[in-house]
Amino acid sequence: MDIRPDHELHQRRKKSNVMLGLVLGGFVVLVFAITVVKMLGGQNLEAFDHSVRPQLTEASQ
Amino acid sequence: MSDVTATDYSQEAQFDDYFALLKPRVMSLVVFTAAVGLLVAPIGVNPVIGFASILFIAVGAGASGALNMWWDADIDEVMKRTQTRPVPAGRITPRNAMILGLWLSVISVGMLGLTANWFAAGFLAFTIFFYAVVYTMWLKRSTPQNIVIGGASGAFPPMIGWAVATGGVSIESLLMFALIFIWTPPHFWSLALFMNEDYSKAGVPMLTVTHGKRITRRQIMRYTVLLVLVSLLTAFTSIGGPVYFITALALNALFLRGAWGLLKRAEAAAEADNYADERRFFKLSLVYLAGHFGALLLEATLRGLDLSPAIWLHLV
């Protein structure tokens, strides 16, 4: 069987491959979204900026 | 599985075939009831978490569908209703159906645990086990009570949805379970009344095959009466209300009348019009269930908007 890039087999499989790609891509996006929501925990996400902010002290917790 | 006549598996499976393996129509019912279970719960869920949880519950349901099609390939090949499914039609091998089913089970349960909570995930795992092993492998071929007990697996989704939100079980989630659980026998038996030949050909011990249609009609009536009680009781819990109550009253009146009609019907009359009433009752059963869960959702929306009446009788 002569397999060239435009072989009929590739045409037939193209749809399945694209759909599977979309499913996997969607799964990655979903896991990312879940991760962000879980990390935020309903609050703002703040990076450490090398100086003490009131939010970091025990009294504010 | 008994020996199947040589099926030609040389055709190439398309994406749609794998999707069909997940029983999309059953999945849509699962999505709807699980979403209602989640949305009517007293504890709110983050929309992303809620969406993902429903998706993973649907994937879990799809996984059990694939496992069912793997195990039941020999039955599906005989029955007209299921002959075109990807495994009996020879587009997917039973082994591939099994592999897909097992992996989707692991992924859906694991992801639901990480996304929502492990109680809900355990519940989903139990549901998949119940449908694939207890119903498909064991009950379906051995007892006419197959769909009565097997119906539990279809009734768990709203409880899982509720568990995603609350992390537990309550009287409300048990009543939603009971509603689907008791609805399943009249729903499937009315189907069996006009699909009887299919089931007897495949050797599935449906009640219509083992005990005859007369007994089946009587059983449909019995379960319908029980269903009315569960349906109306739900109106007086924290998830019920006047909108649900009125909807339930109307749907139950129709359903009772339908079941009574089937009970009084002579077999000759049913055969004469090709089971028109039975088909109508089957369709009505779909409207019945969708109507109930739709009304529960509407009640939850009204509560969210502070539009539900201040005075409503709550028994539980």
Short mmCIF file of C-alpha atoms in Angstrom, two decimals:
data_model
loop_
_atom_site.label_atom_id
_atom_site.label_comp_id
_atom_site.label_asym_id
_atom_site.label_seq_id
_atom_site.Cartn_x
_atom_site.Cartn_y
_atom_site.Cartn_z
CA MET A 1 0.00 0.00 0.00
CA ASP A 2 1.46 3.28 -1.10
CA ILE A 3 0.99 5.80 1.68
CA ARG A 4 1.37 9.35 0.52
CA PRO A 5 0.28 12.36 2.54
CA ASP A 6 -2.88 12.65 0.44
CA HIS A 7 -3.74 8.98 0.57
CA GLU A 8 -7.44 8.27 0.91
CA LEU A 9 -6.73 6.73 4.34
CA HIS A 10 -5.57 10.09 5.68
CA GLN A 11 -8.72 11.74 4.45
CA ARG A 12 -10.84 9.17 6.21
CA ARG A 13 -8.97 9.47 9.48
CA LYS A 14 -8.73 13.21 9.45
CA LYS A 15 -12.12 13.82 11.01
CA SER A 16 -11.47 11.35 13.83
CA ASN A 17 -8.07 12.86 14.52
CA VAL A 18 -9.40 16.41 14.60
CA MET A 19 -12.26 15.42 16.92
CA LEU A 20 -9.92 13.55 19.27
CA GLY A 21 -7.60 16.56 19.28
CA LEU A 22 -10.49 18.82 20.23
CA VAL A 23 -11.56 16.47 23.04
CA LEU A 24 -8.05 16.33 24.48
CA GLY A 25 -7.58 20.08 24.08
CA GLY A 26 -10.91 20.66 25.81
CA PHE A 27 -9.85 18.38 28.66
CA VAL A 28 -6.62 20.37 29.16
CA VAL A 29 -8.55 23.65 29.25
CA LEU A 30 -11.05 22.17 31.71
CA VAL A 31 -8.36 20.89 34.07
CA PHE A 32 -6.68 24.31 33.93
CA ALA A 33 -9.97 26.05 34.74
CA ILE A 34 -10.61 23.68 37.67
CA THR A 35 -7.09 24.29 38.96
CA VAL A 36 -7.52 28.06 38.85
CA VAL A 37 -10.87 27.87 40.66
CA LYS A 38 -9.45 25.55 43.33
CA MET A 39 -6.38 27.75 43.88
CA LEU A 40 -8.44 30.89 44.21
CA GLY A 41 -10.79 29.30 46.71
CA GLY A 42 -13.20 32.20 46.25
CA GLN A 43 -10.50 34.84 46.93
CA ASN A 44 -8.00 36.82 44.92
CA LEU A 45 -4.74 35.15 44.05
CA GLU A 46 -1.74 37.23 45.19
CA ALA A 47 1.88 36.58 44.44
CA PHE A 48 4.59 37.15 47.06
CA ASP A 49 6.13 40.54 46.37
CA HIS A 50 9.07 40.42 48.82
CA SER A 51 7.57 42.82 51.32
CA VAL A 52 5.29 42.19 54.25
CA ARG A 53 1.68 43.02 53.52
CA PRO A 54 -1.00 43.19 56.21
CA GLN A 55 -2.72 40.13 54.68
CA LEU A 56 0.35 38.02 55.42
CA THR A 57 0.40 38.68 59.16
CA GLU A 58 -1.32 36.36 61.57
CA ALA A 59 -3.61 39.03 62.94
CA SER A 60 -5.46 39.34 59.67
CA GLN A 61 -6.20 35.65 59.43
CA MET B 1 -21.03 -14.04 26.25
CA SER B 2 -22.18 -16.88 24.10
CA ASP B 3 -20.64 -17.54 20.71
CA VAL B 4 -21.52 -14.92 18.22
CA THR B 5 -21.74 -15.59 14.54
CA ALA B 6 -18.59 -14.28 12.92
CA THR B 7 -18.89 -10.51 12.78
CA ASP B 8 -16.75 -8.69 10.25
CA TYR B 9 -14.62 -6.15 12.14
CA SER B 10 -12.60 -4.98 9.14
CA GLN B 11 -14.50 -1.70 8.78
CA GLU B 12 -12.74 1.26 10.25
CA ALA B 13 -14.34 2.86 13.30
CA GLN B 14 -15.04 6.57 13.08
CA PHE B 15 -15.16 9.04 15.95
CA ASP B 16 -18.96 8.94 15.85
CA ASP B 17 -18.89 5.19 16.48
CA TYR B 18 -16.93 5.62 19.69
CA PHE B 19 -19.31 8.39 20.71
CA ALA B 20 -22.29 6.10 20.02
CA LEU B 21 -20.67 3.55 22.34
CA LEU B 22 -21.31 5.96 25.23
CA LYS B 23 -25.08 5.86 24.67
CA PRO B 24 -25.53 9.61 24.14
CA ARG B 25 -29.29 9.50 24.68
CA VAL B 26 -28.94 7.88 28.09
CA MET B 27 -26.15 10.33 28.79
CA SER B 28 -28.41 13.31 28.08
CA LEU B 29 -30.89 12.04 30.67
CA VAL B 30 -28.05 11.58 33.16
CA VAL B 31 -26.75 15.09 32.50
CA PHE B 32 -30.21 16.57 33.03
CA THR B 33 -31.07 14.71 36.26
CA ALA B 34 -27.58 15.10 37.73
CA ALA B 35 -27.64 18.83 36.95
CA VAL B 36 -31.03 19.19 38.63
CA GLY B 37 -29.74 17.28 41.67
CA LEU B 38 -26.79 19.65 41.86
CA LEU B 39 -28.77 22.84 41.26
CA VAL B 40 -31.62 22.20 43.71
CA ALA B 41 -29.19 21.44 46.56
CA PRO B 42 -29.12 24.02 49.34
CA ILE B 43 -25.37 24.62 48.94
CA GLY B 44 -24.14 26.55 45.92
CA VAL B 45 -21.36 25.24 43.70
CA ASN B 46 -18.86 27.24 41.69
CA PRO B 47 -20.05 27.17 38.05
CA VAL B 48 -16.76 25.75 36.74
CA ILE B 49 -16.74 23.00 39.38
CA GLY B 50 -20.44 22.31 38.74
CA PHE B 51 -19.99 22.11 34.96
CA ALA B 52 -16.94 19.85 35.25
CA SER B 53 -18.66 17.59 37.79
CA ILE B 54 -21.72 17.10 35.56
CA LEU B 55 -19.38 16.39 32.64
CA PHE B 56 -17.50 13.73 34.60
CA ILE B 57 -20.75 12.14 35.78
CA ALA B 58 -21.83 12.01 32.11
CA VAL B 59 -18.52 10.43 31.11
CA GLY B 60 -18.98 7.86 33.87
CA ALA B 61 -22.44 7.07 32.51
CA GLY B 62 -20.91 6.77 29.04
CA ALA B 63 -18.29 4.38 30.39
CA SER B 64 -20.94 2.08 31.80
CA GLY B 65 -22.75 2.29 28.43
CA ALA B 66 -19.59 1.12 26.64
CA LEU B 67 -19.13 -1.74 29.12
CA ASN B 68 -22.78 -2.70 28.57
CA MET B 69 -22.28 -2.79 24.79
CA TRP B 70 -19.16 -4.91 25.22
CA TRP B 71 -20.91 -7.51 27.34
CA ASP B 72 -24.23 -7.45 25.48
CA ALA B 73 -22.88 -7.63 21.91
CA ASP B 74 -24.53 -11.02 21.40
CA ILE B 75 -27.95 -9.80 22.57
CA ASP B 76 -27.66 -6.54 20.63
CA GLU B 77 -26.99 -8.47 17.46
CA VAL B 78 -30.32 -10.29 17.72
CA MET B 79 -32.55 -7.37 18.69
CA LYS B 80 -33.80 -5.08 15.95
CA ARG B 81 -33.61 -2.00 18.17
CA THR B 82 -29.90 -2.49 18.85
CA GLN B 83 -28.56 -4.17 15.69
CA THR B 84 -27.00 -1.00 14.34
CA ARG B 85 -24.93 -0.30 17.48
CA PRO B 86 -21.20 -0.09 16.66
CA VAL B 87 -20.20 -3.44 18.21
CA PRO B 88 -22.90 -5.71 16.69
CA ALA B 89 -22.57 -3.82 13.40
CA GLY B 90 -18.88 -4.73 13.38
CA ARG B 91 -17.36 -1.24 13.46
CA ILE B 92 -15.78 -1.62 16.92
CA THR B 93 -14.49 -4.86 18.44
CA PRO B 94 -15.94 -5.90 21.83
CA ARG B 95 -12.43 -5.72 23.28
CA ASN B 96 -12.00 -2.09 22.26
CA ALA B 97 -15.40 -1.26 23.73
CA MET B 98 -14.29 -2.82 27.02
CA ILE B 99 -10.98 -0.94 27.06
CA LEU B 100 -12.71 2.38 26.37
CA GLY B 101 -15.29 1.65 29.08
CA LEU B 102 -12.72 0.76 31.71
CA TRP B 103 -10.48 3.76 31.03
CA LEU B 104 -13.36 6.22 30.95
CA SER B 105 -14.56 4.76 34.29
CA VAL B 106 -11.16 5.36 35.89
CA ILE B 107 -10.84 8.86 34.43
CA SER B 108 -14.37 9.98 35.30
CA VAL B 109 -14.25 8.72 38.90
CA GLY B 110 -10.74 10.09 39.50
CA MET B 111 -11.56 13.48 38.01
CA LEU B 112 -14.87 13.77 39.89
CA GLY B 113 -13.01 13.04 43.13
CA LEU B 114 -10.41 15.71 42.43
CA THR B 115 -12.99 18.23 41.21
CA ALA B 116 -15.85 17.80 43.69
CA ASN B 117 -15.38 15.35 46.55
CA TRP B 118 -14.56 11.70 47.04
CA PHE B 119 -17.99 10.82 48.37
CA ALA B 120 -19.54 11.82 45.03
CA ALA B 121 -16.73 10.01 43.19
CA GLY B 122 -17.31 6.83 45.20
CA PHE B 123 -20.99 7.11 44.42
CA LEU B 124 -20.21 7.39 40.70
CA ALA B 125 -17.91 4.35 40.88
CA PHE B 126 -20.67 2.39 42.61
CA THR B 127 -23.17 3.46 39.92
CA ILE B 128 -20.89 2.28 37.11
CA PHE B 129 -20.32 -1.01 38.94
CA PHE B 130 -24.04 -1.42 39.52
CA TYR B 131 -24.95 -0.86 35.86
CA ALA B 132 -22.08 -2.80 34.29
CA VAL B 133 -21.81 -5.70 36.70
CA VAL B 134 -25.01 -6.04 38.74
CA TYR B 135 -27.43 -5.15 35.93
CA THR B 136 -25.68 -6.03 32.66
CA MET B 137 -23.68 -9.09 33.66
CA TRP B 138 -25.94 -10.55 36.29
CA LEU B 139 -29.59 -9.46 36.49
CA LYS B 140 -30.44 -8.72 32.87
CA ARG B 141 -30.13 -12.32 31.76
CA SER B 142 -31.27 -14.04 34.92
CA THR B 143 -34.45 -12.47 36.33
CA PRO B 144 -37.59 -10.66 35.16
CA GLN B 145 -36.87 -8.22 37.98
CA ASN B 146 -33.83 -7.10 35.91
CA ILE B 147 -35.00 -3.59 35.12
CA VAL B 148 -36.58 -3.05 38.54
CA ILE B 149 -33.30 -3.45 40.40
CA GLY B 150 -31.15 -2.34 37.48
CA GLY B 151 -33.18 0.86 37.36
CA ALA B 152 -31.28 1.96 40.46
CA SER B 153 -28.24 2.75 38.34
CA GLY B 154 -30.30 5.16 36.27
CA ALA B 155 -31.70 6.68 39.44
CA PHE B 156 -28.38 7.49 41.12
CA PRO B 157 -27.32 10.54 38.99
CA PRO B 158 -29.44 13.16 40.83
CA MET B 159 -28.07 11.78 44.11
CA ILE B 160 -24.53 12.15 42.77
CA GLY B 161 -25.31 15.70 41.68
CA TRP B 162 -26.66 16.44 45.18
CA ALA B 163 -23.54 14.83 46.69
CA VAL B 164 -21.30 17.06 44.54
CA ALA B 165 -22.92 20.09 46.18
CA THR B 166 -23.47 18.84 49.73
CA GLY B 167 -21.01 15.97 50.13
CA GLY B 168 -23.77 13.71 51.44
CA VAL B 169 -27.23 12.19 51.19
CA SER B 170 -30.57 13.58 52.37
CA ILE B 171 -34.27 12.85 52.24
CA GLU B 172 -34.58 15.11 49.18
CA SER B 173 -31.90 13.28 47.22
CA LEU B 174 -33.39 9.94 48.26
CA LEU B 175 -36.79 11.06 46.94
CA MET B 176 -35.27 12.09 43.61
CA PHE B 177 -33.71 8.65 43.49
CA ALA B 178 -37.03 7.00 44.31
CA LEU B 179 -38.80 9.00 41.61
CA ILE B 180 -36.59 7.59 38.84
CA PHE B 181 -36.28 4.18 40.47
CA ILE B 182 -40.04 3.60 40.60
CA TRP B 183 -40.60 5.30 37.25
CA THR B 184 -38.26 2.88 35.46
CA PRO B 185 -40.45 -0.28 35.55
CA PRO B 186 -43.57 1.28 33.98
CA HIS B 187 -41.32 3.04 31.46
CA PHE B 188 -39.49 -0.10 30.33
CA TRP B 189 -42.38 -2.50 30.63
CA SER B 190 -44.52 -0.36 28.36
CA LEU B 191 -41.64 -0.56 25.88
CA ALA B 192 -41.43 -4.32 26.38
CA LEU B 193 -45.15 -4.64 25.64
CA PHE B 194 -44.62 -3.57 22.05
CA MET B 195 -41.01 -4.84 21.71
CA ASN B 196 -41.77 -8.23 23.21
CA GLU B 197 -40.64 -10.27 20.21
CA ASP B 198 -37.22 -8.67 20.29
CA TYR B 199 -36.67 -9.63 23.92
CA SER B 200 -37.94 -13.18 23.57
CA LYS B 201 -35.79 -13.68 20.46
CA ALA B 202 -32.71 -12.52 22.38
CA GLY B 203 -33.60 -14.65 25.40
CA VAL B 204 -33.77 -11.69 27.79
CA PRO B 205 -36.17 -12.63 30.61
CA MET B 206 -38.31 -9.50 30.40
CA LEU B 207 -41.48 -9.68 32.47
CA THR B 208 -43.51 -9.77 29.24
CA VAL B 209 -41.60 -12.88 28.19
CA THR B 210 -41.63 -14.77 31.48
CA HIS B 211 -45.01 -13.83 32.95
CA GLY B 212 -46.97 -12.59 29.95
CA LYS B 213 -48.49 -9.27 29.05
CA ARG B 214 -51.46 -9.47 31.41
CA ILE B 215 -49.22 -9.58 34.49
CA THR B 216 -47.00 -6.88 32.99
CA ARG B 217 -49.97 -4.53 32.61
CA ARG B 218 -50.94 -5.18 36.23
CA GLN B 219 -47.38 -4.48 37.40
CA ILE B 220 -47.27 -1.22 35.43
CA MET B 221 -50.39 -0.10 37.31
CA ARG B 222 -48.92 -1.11 40.66
CA TYR B 223 -45.70 0.83 40.16
CA THR B 224 -47.61 3.82 38.82
CA VAL B 225 -49.64 4.07 42.05
CA LEU B 226 -46.42 3.89 44.07
CA LEU B 227 -44.89 6.52 41.80
CA VAL B 228 -47.76 8.94 42.45
CA LEU B 229 -47.06 8.77 46.20
CA VAL B 230 -43.32 9.45 45.80
CA SER B 231 -43.95 12.23 43.31
CA LEU B 232 -46.45 14.04 45.54
CA LEU B 233 -44.42 13.55 48.73
CA THR B 234 -41.50 15.35 47.06
CA ALA B 235 -43.68 18.47 46.76
CA PHE B 236 -43.57 18.86 50.54
CA THR B 237 -39.82 18.79 51.04
CA SER B 238 -37.33 21.65 50.83
CA ILE B 239 -36.95 21.16 47.07
CA GLY B 240 -40.71 21.14 46.37
CA GLY B 241 -43.25 23.94 46.17
CA PRO B 242 -46.50 24.98 44.52
CA VAL B 243 -45.15 24.98 40.94
CA TYR B 244 -43.81 21.47 41.37
CA PHE B 245 -47.01 20.37 43.13
CA ILE B 246 -49.29 21.57 40.32
CA THR B 247 -47.03 20.05 37.64
CA ALA B 248 -46.89 16.76 39.54
CA LEU B 249 -50.68 16.70 39.97
CA ALA B 250 -51.23 17.13 36.23
CA LEU B 251 -48.56 14.63 35.15
CA ASN B 252 -49.67 12.03 37.67
CA ALA B 253 -53.29 12.33 36.56
CA LEU B 254 -52.22 11.69 32.96
CA PHE B 255 -49.91 8.86 33.93
CA LEU B 256 -52.50 7.16 36.14
CA ARG B 257 -55.10 7.42 33.39
CA GLY B 258 -52.61 5.95 30.91
CA ALA B 259 -51.70 3.05 33.19
CA TRP B 260 -55.38 2.37 33.86
CA GLY B 261 -56.02 2.34 30.12
CA LEU B 262 -53.25 -0.21 29.60
CA LEU B 263 -54.59 -2.37 32.42
CA LYS B 264 -58.10 -2.47 30.98
CA ARG B 265 -56.93 -3.12 27.43
CA ALA B 266 -57.48 -6.51 25.86
CA GLU B 267 -54.51 -8.03 24.07
CA ALA B 268 -56.47 -8.41 20.83
CA ALA B 269 -57.28 -4.70 20.82
CA ALA B 270 -53.64 -3.83 21.44
CA GLU B 271 -52.48 -6.02 18.60
CA ALA B 272 -55.15 -4.63 16.30
CA ASP B 273 -53.82 -1.07 16.47
CA ASN B 274 -50.15 -2.13 16.77
CA TYR B 275 -49.88 -1.11 20.43
CA ALA B 276 -50.74 2.54 19.85
CA ASP B 277 -51.73 3.14 23.50
CA GLU B 278 -48.61 1.40 24.79
CA ARG B 279 -46.43 3.55 22.55
CA ARG B 280 -48.24 6.66 23.72
CA PHE B 281 -47.77 5.65 27.37
CA PHE B 282 -44.06 5.09 26.74
CA LYS B 283 -43.72 8.59 25.29
CA LEU B 284 -45.77 10.01 28.14
CA SER B 285 -43.37 8.40 30.62
CA LEU B 286 -40.53 10.46 29.12
CA VAL B 287 -42.55 13.65 29.45
CA TYR B 288 -43.49 12.65 33.00
CA LEU B 289 -39.90 12.39 34.19
CA ALA B 290 -38.63 15.45 32.30
CA GLY B 291 -41.61 17.44 33.63
CA HIS B 292 -40.91 16.52 37.24
CA PHE B 293 -37.23 17.40 37.10
CA GLY B 294 -37.96 20.53 35.09
CA ALA B 295 -40.41 21.62 37.79
CA LEU B 296 -37.84 20.98 40.53
CA LEU B 297 -35.39 23.16 38.62
CA LEU B 298 -38.00 25.89 38.26
CA GLU B 299 -38.67 25.77 42.01
CA ALA B 300 -34.94 26.17 42.69
CA THR B 301 -34.79 29.13 40.31
CA LEU B 302 -37.78 30.76 42.03
CA ARG B 303 -36.14 30.23 45.42
CA GLY B 304 -32.95 31.80 44.08
CA LEU B 305 -34.91 34.84 42.94
CA ASP B 306 -36.84 34.99 46.23
CA LEU B 307 -40.09 34.45 44.38
CA SER B 308 -41.33 31.34 46.14
CA PRO B 309 -44.21 31.72 48.61
CA ALA B 310 -43.30 32.22 52.26
CA ILE B 311 -45.88 29.68 53.40
CA TRP B 312 -45.63 26.18 52.06
CA LEU B 313 -46.23 22.96 53.87
CA HIS B 314 -42.98 21.13 54.61
CA LEU B 315 -43.45 17.65 55.96
CA VAL B 316 -39.76 16.85 55.97
#
